PDB file of C-alpha atoms and ligand atoms in Angstrom:
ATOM      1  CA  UNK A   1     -59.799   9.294 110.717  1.00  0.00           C
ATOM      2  CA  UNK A   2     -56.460   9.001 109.248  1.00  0.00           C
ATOM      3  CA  UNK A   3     -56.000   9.538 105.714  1.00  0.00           C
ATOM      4  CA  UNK A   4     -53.153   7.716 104.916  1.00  0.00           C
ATOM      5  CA  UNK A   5     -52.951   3.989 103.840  1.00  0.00           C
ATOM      6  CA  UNK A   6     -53.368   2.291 107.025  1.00  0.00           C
ATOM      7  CA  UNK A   7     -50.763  -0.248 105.964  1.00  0.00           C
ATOM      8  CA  UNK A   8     -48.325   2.269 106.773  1.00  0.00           C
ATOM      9  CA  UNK A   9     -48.747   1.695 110.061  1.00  0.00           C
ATOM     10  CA  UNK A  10     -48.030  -2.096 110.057  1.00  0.00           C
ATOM     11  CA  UNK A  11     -44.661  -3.333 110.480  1.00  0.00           C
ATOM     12  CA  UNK A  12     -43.220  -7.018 110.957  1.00  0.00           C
ATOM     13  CA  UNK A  13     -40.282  -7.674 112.720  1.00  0.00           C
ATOM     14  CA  UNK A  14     -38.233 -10.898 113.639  1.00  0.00           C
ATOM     15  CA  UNK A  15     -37.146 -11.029 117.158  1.00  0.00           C
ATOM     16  CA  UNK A  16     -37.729 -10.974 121.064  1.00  0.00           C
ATOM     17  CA  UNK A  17     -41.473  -9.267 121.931  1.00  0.00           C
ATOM     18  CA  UNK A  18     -39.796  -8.261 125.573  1.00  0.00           C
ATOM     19  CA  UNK A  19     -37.384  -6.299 124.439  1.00  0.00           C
ATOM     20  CA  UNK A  20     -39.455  -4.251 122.347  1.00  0.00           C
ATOM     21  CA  UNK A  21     -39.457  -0.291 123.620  1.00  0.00           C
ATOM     22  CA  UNK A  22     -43.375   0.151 122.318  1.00  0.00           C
ATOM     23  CA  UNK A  23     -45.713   1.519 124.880  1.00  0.00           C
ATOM     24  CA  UNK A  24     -47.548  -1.986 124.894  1.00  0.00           C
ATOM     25  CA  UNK A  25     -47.025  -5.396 124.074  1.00  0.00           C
ATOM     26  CA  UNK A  26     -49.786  -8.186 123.825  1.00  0.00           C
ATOM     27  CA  UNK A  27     -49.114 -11.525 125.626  1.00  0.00           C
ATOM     28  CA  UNK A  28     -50.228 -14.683 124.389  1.00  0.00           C
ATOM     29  CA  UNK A  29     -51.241 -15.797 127.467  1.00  0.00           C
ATOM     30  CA  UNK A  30     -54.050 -18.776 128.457  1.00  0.00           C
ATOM     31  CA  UNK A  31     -57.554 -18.107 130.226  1.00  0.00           C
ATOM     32  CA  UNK A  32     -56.087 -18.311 133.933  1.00  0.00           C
ATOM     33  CA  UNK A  33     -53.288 -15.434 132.820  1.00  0.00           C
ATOM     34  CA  UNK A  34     -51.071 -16.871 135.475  1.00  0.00           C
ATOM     35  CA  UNK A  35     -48.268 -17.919 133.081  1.00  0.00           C
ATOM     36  CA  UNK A  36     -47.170 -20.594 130.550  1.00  0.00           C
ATOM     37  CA  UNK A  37     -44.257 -21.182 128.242  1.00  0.00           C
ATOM     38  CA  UNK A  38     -44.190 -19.583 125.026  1.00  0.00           C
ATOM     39  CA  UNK A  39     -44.313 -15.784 124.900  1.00  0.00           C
ATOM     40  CA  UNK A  40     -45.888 -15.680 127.823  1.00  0.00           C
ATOM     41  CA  UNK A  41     -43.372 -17.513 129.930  1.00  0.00           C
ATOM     42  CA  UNK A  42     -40.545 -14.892 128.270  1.00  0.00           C
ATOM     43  CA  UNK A  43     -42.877 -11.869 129.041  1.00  0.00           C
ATOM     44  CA  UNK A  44     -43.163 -12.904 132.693  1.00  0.00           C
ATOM     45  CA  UNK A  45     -39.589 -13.903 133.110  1.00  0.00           C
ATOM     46  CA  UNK A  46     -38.354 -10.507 131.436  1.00  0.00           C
ATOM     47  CA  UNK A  47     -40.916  -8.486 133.629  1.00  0.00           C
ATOM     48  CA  UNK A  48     -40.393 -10.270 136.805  1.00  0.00           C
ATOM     49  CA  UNK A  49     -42.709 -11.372 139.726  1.00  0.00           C
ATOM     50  CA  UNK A  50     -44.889  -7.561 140.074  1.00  0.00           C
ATOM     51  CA  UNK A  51     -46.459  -8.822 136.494  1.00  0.00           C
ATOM     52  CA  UNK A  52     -47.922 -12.546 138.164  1.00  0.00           C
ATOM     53  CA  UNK A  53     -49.053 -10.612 141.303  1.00  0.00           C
ATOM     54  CA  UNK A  54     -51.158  -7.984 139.136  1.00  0.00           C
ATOM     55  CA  UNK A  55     -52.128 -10.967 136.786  1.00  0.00           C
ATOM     56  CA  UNK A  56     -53.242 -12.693 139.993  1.00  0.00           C
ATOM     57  CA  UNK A  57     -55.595  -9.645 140.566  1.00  0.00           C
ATOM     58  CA  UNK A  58     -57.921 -10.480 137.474  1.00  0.00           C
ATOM     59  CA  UNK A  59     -59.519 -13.545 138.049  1.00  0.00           C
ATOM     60  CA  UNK A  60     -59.077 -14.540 134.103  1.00  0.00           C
ATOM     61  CA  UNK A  61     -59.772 -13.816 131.042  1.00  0.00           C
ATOM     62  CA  UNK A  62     -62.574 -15.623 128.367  1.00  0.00           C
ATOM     63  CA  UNK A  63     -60.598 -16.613 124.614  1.00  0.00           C
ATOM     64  CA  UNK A  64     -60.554 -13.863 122.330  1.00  0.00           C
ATOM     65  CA  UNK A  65     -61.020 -11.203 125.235  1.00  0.00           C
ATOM     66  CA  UNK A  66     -57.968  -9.293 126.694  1.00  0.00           C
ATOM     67  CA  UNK A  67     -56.642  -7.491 129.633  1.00  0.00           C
ATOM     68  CA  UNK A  68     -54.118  -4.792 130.554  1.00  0.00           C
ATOM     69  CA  UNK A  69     -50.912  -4.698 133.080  1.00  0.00           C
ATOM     70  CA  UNK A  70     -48.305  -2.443 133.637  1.00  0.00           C
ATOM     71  CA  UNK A  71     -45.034  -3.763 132.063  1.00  0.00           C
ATOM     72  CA  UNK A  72     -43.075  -3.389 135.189  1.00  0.00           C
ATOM     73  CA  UNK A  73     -39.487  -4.675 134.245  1.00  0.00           C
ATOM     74  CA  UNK A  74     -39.963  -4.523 130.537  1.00  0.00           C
ATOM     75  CA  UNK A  75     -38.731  -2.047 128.176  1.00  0.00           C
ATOM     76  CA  UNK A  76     -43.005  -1.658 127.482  1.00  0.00           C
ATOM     77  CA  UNK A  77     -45.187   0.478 129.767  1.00  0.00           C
ATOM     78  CA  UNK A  78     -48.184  -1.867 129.488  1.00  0.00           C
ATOM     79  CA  UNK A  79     -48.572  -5.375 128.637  1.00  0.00           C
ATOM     80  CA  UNK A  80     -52.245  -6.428 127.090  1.00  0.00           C
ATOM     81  CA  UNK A  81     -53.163 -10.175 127.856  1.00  0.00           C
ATOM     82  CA  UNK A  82     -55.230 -11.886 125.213  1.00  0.00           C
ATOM     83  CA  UNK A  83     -56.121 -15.587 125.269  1.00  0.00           C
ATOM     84  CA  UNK A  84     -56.241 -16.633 121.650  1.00  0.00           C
ATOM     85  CA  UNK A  85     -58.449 -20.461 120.686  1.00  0.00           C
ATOM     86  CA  UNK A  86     -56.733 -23.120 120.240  1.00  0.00           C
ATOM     87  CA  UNK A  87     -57.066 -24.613 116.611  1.00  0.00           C
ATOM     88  CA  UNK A  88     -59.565 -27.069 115.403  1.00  0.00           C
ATOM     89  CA  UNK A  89     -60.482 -25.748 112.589  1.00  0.00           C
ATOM     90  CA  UNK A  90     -63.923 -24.920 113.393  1.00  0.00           C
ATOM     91  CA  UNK A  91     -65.449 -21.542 112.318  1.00  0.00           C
ATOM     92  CA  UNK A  92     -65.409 -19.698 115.602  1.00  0.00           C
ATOM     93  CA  UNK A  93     -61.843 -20.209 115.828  1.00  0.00           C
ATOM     94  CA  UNK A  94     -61.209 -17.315 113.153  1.00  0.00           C
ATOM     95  CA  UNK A  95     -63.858 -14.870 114.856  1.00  0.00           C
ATOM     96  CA  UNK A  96     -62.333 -15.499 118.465  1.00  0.00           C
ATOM     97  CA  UNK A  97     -58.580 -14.703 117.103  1.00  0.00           C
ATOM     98  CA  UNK A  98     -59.893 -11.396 115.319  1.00  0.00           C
ATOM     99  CA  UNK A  99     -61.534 -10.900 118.747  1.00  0.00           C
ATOM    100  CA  UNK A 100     -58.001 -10.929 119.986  1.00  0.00           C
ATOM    101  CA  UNK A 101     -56.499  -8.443 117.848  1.00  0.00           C
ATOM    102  CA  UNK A 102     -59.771  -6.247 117.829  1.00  0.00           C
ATOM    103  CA  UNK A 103     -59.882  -6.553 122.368  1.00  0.00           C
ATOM    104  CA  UNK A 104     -56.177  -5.229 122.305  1.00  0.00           C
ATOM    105  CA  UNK A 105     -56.171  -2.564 119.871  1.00  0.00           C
ATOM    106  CA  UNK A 106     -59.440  -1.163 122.096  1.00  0.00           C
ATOM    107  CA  UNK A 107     -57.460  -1.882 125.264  1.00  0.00           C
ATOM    108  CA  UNK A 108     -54.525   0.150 124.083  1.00  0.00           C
ATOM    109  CA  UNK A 109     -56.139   3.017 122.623  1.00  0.00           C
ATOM    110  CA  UNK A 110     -58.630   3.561 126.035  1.00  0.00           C
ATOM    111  CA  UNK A 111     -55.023   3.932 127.239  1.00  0.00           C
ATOM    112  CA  UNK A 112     -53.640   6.257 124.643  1.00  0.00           C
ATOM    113  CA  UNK A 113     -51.244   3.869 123.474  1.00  0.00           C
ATOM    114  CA  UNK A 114     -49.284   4.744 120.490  1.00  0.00           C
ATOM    115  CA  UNK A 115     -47.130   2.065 119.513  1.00  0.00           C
ATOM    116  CA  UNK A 116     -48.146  -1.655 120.083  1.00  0.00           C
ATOM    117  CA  UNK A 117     -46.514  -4.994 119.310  1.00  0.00           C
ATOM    118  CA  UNK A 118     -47.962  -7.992 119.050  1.00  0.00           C
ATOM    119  CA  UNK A 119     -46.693 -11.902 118.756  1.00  0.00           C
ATOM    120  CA  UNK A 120     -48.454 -14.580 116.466  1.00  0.00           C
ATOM    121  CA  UNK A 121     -50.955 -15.226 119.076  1.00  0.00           C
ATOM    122  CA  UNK A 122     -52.356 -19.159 118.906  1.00  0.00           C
ATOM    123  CA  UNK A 123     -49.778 -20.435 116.727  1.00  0.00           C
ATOM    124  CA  UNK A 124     -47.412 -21.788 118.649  1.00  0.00           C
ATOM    125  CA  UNK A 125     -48.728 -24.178 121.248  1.00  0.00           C
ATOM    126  CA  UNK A 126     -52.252 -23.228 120.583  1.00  0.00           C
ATOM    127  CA  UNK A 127     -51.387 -24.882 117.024  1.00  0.00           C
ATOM    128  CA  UNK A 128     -52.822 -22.384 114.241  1.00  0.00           C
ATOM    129  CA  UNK A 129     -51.551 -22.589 110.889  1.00  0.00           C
ATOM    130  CA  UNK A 130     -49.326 -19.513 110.781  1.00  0.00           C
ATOM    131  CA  UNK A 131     -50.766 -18.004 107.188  1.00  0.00           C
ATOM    132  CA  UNK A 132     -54.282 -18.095 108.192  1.00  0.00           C
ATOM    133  CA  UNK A 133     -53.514 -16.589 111.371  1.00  0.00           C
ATOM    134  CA  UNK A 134     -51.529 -13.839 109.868  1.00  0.00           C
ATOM    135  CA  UNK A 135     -54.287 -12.941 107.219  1.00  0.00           C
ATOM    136  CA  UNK A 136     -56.628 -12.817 110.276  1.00  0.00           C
ATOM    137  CA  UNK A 137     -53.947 -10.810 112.308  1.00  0.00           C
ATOM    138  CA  UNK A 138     -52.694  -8.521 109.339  1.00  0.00           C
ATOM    139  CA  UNK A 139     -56.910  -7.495 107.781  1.00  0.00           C
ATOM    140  CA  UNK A 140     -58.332  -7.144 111.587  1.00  0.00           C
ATOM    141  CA  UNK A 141     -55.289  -4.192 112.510  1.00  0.00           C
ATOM    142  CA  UNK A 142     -55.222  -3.295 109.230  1.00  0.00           C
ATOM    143  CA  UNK A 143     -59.304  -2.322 109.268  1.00  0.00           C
ATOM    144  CA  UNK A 144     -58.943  -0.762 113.159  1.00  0.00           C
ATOM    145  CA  UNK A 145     -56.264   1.548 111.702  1.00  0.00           C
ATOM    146  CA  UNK A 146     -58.605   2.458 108.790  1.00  0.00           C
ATOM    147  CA  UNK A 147     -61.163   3.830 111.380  1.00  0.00           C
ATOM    148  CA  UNK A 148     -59.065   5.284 114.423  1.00  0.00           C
ATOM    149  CA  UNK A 149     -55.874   7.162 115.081  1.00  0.00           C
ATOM    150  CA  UNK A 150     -54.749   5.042 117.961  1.00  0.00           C
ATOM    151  CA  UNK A 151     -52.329   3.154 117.713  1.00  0.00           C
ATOM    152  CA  UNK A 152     -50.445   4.829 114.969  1.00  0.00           C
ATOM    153  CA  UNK A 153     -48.286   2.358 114.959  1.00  0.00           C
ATOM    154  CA  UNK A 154     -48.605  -1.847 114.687  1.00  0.00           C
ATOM    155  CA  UNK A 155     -45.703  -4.194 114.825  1.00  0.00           C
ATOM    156  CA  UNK A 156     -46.380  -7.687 114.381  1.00  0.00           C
ATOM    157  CA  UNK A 157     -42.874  -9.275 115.882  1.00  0.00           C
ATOM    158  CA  UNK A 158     -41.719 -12.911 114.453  1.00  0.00           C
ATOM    159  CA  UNK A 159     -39.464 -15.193 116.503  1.00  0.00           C
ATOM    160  CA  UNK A 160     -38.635 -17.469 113.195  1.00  0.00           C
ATOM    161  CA  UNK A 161     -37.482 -16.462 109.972  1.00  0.00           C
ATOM    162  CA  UNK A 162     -40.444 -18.321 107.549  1.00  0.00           C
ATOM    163  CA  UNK A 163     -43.169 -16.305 109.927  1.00  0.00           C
ATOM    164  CA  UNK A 164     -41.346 -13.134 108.805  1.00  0.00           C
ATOM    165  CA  UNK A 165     -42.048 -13.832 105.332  1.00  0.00           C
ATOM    166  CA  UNK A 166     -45.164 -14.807 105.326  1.00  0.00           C
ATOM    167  CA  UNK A 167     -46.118 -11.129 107.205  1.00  0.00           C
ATOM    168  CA  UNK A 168     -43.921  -9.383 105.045  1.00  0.00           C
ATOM    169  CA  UNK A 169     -46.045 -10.746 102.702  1.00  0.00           C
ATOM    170  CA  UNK A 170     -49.564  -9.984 103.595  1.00  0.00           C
ATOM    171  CA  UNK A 171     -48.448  -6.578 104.696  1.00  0.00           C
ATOM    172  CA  UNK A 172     -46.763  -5.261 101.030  1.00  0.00           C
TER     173      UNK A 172
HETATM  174  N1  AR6 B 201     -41.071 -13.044 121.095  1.00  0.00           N
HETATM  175  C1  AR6 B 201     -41.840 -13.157 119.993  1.00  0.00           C
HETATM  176  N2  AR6 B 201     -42.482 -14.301 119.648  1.00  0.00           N
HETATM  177  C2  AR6 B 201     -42.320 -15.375 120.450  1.00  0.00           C
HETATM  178  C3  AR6 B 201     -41.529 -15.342 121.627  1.00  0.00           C
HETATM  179  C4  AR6 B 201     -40.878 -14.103 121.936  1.00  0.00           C
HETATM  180  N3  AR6 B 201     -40.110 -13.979 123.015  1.00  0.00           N
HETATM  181  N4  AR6 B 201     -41.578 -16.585 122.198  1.00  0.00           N
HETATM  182  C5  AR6 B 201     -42.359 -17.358 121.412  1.00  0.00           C
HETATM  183  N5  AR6 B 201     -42.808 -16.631 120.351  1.00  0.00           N
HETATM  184  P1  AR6 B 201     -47.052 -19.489 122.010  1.00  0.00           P
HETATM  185  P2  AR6 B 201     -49.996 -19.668 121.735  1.00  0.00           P
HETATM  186  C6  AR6 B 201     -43.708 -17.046 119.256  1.00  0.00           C
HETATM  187  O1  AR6 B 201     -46.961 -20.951 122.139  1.00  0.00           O
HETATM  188  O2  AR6 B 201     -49.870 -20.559 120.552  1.00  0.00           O
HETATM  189  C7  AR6 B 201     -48.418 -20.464 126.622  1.00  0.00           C
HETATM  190  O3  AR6 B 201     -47.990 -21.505 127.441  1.00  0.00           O
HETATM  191  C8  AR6 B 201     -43.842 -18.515 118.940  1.00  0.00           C
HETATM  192  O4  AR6 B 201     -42.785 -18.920 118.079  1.00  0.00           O
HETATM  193  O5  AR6 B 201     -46.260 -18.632 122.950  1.00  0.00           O
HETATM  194  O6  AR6 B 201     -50.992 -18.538 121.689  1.00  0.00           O
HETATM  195  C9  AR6 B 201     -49.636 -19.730 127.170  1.00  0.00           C
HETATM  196  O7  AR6 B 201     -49.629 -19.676 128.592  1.00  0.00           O
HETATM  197  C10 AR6 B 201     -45.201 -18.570 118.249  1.00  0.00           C
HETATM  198  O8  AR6 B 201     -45.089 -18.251 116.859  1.00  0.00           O
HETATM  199  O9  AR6 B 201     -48.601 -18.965 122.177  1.00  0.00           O
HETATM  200  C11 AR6 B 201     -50.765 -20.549 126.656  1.00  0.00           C
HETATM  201  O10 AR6 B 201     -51.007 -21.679 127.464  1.00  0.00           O
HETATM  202  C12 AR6 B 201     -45.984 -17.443 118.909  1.00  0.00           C
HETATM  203  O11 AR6 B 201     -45.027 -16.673 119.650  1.00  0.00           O
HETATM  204  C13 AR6 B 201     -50.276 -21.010 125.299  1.00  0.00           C
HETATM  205  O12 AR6 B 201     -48.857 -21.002 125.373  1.00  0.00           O
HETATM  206  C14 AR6 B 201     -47.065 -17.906 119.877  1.00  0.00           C
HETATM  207  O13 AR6 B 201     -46.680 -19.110 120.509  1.00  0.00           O
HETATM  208  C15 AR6 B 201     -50.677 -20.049 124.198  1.00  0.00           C
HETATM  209  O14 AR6 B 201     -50.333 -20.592 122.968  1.00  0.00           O
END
């Protein structure tokens, strides 16, 4: 267990998730992991054609589960594929994003991952209301940190300015 303020190992960051030098990155991806626009469409452009062929490997992936690649072109070593629900606003749609967060972090730790970044999954196309998703993203990491080691470190990277804030934020 670590002692110190797991907060201190969340970051957020506005930017590109690809070119990210972290040991993993989480895509955004959708249940047939063969590609999309988004974040995912950047992370398979950036890591070129290896990534679909490995993706093509896995027959899929449930929402709020998640898988791991190799990063192949990519600054990252690994890239962890989560499918994140898209919004209605029922009840299960918090639980199944947590599940995303909570998938990864295990994903990436089995792997001895240190450093991990990870985009707003399900709010862009997937349509979730960017400060509920944060709160979900922000108190799931925040509570895996409390109880492991791995990661040590958790960036939550921000392509637009307002979803900095609103991480910046939670995070304080
Ligand atoms: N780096 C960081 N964040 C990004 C980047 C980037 N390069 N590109 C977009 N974002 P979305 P979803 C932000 O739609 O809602 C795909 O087609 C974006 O501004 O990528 O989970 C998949 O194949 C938004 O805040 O993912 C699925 O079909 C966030 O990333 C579907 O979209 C997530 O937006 C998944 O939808």
């Amino acid at each position: 267990m670590n002692p110190t303020n797991p907060k201190d190992r969340l970051e957020a960051r506005q930017g590109d998730i690809t070119a990210l030098a972290v040991d993993a990155i989480v895509n955004a991806a959708n249940s047939s992991l063969l590609g999309g626009g988004g974040v995912d469409g950047a992370i398979h452009r950036a890591a070129g054609p290896d990534l679909l062929a490995e993706c093509r490997t896995l027959g899929g992936c449930p929402t709020g589960e998640a898988r791991i690649t190799k990063g192949y072109r990519l600054p990252a070593r690994y890239v962890i594929h989560t499918v994140g629900p898209v919004y209605r606003g029922r009840p299960e749609d918090r639980r199944l994003l947590a599940d995303c967060y909570t998938n990864s972090l295990d994903l990436a730790r089995e792997k001895g991952v240190r450093s991990i970044a990870f985009p707003a999954i399900s709010c862009g196309v997937y349509g979730y209301p960017m400060e509920d998703a944060c709160k979900i993203a922000v108190d799931t990491c925040s509570a895996y940190l409390a109880v492991h080691d791995l990661p040590e470190k958790v960036i939550f990277v921000l392509f637009a300015a307002d979803a900095l804030e609103v991480y910046r934020r939670r995070i304080l």
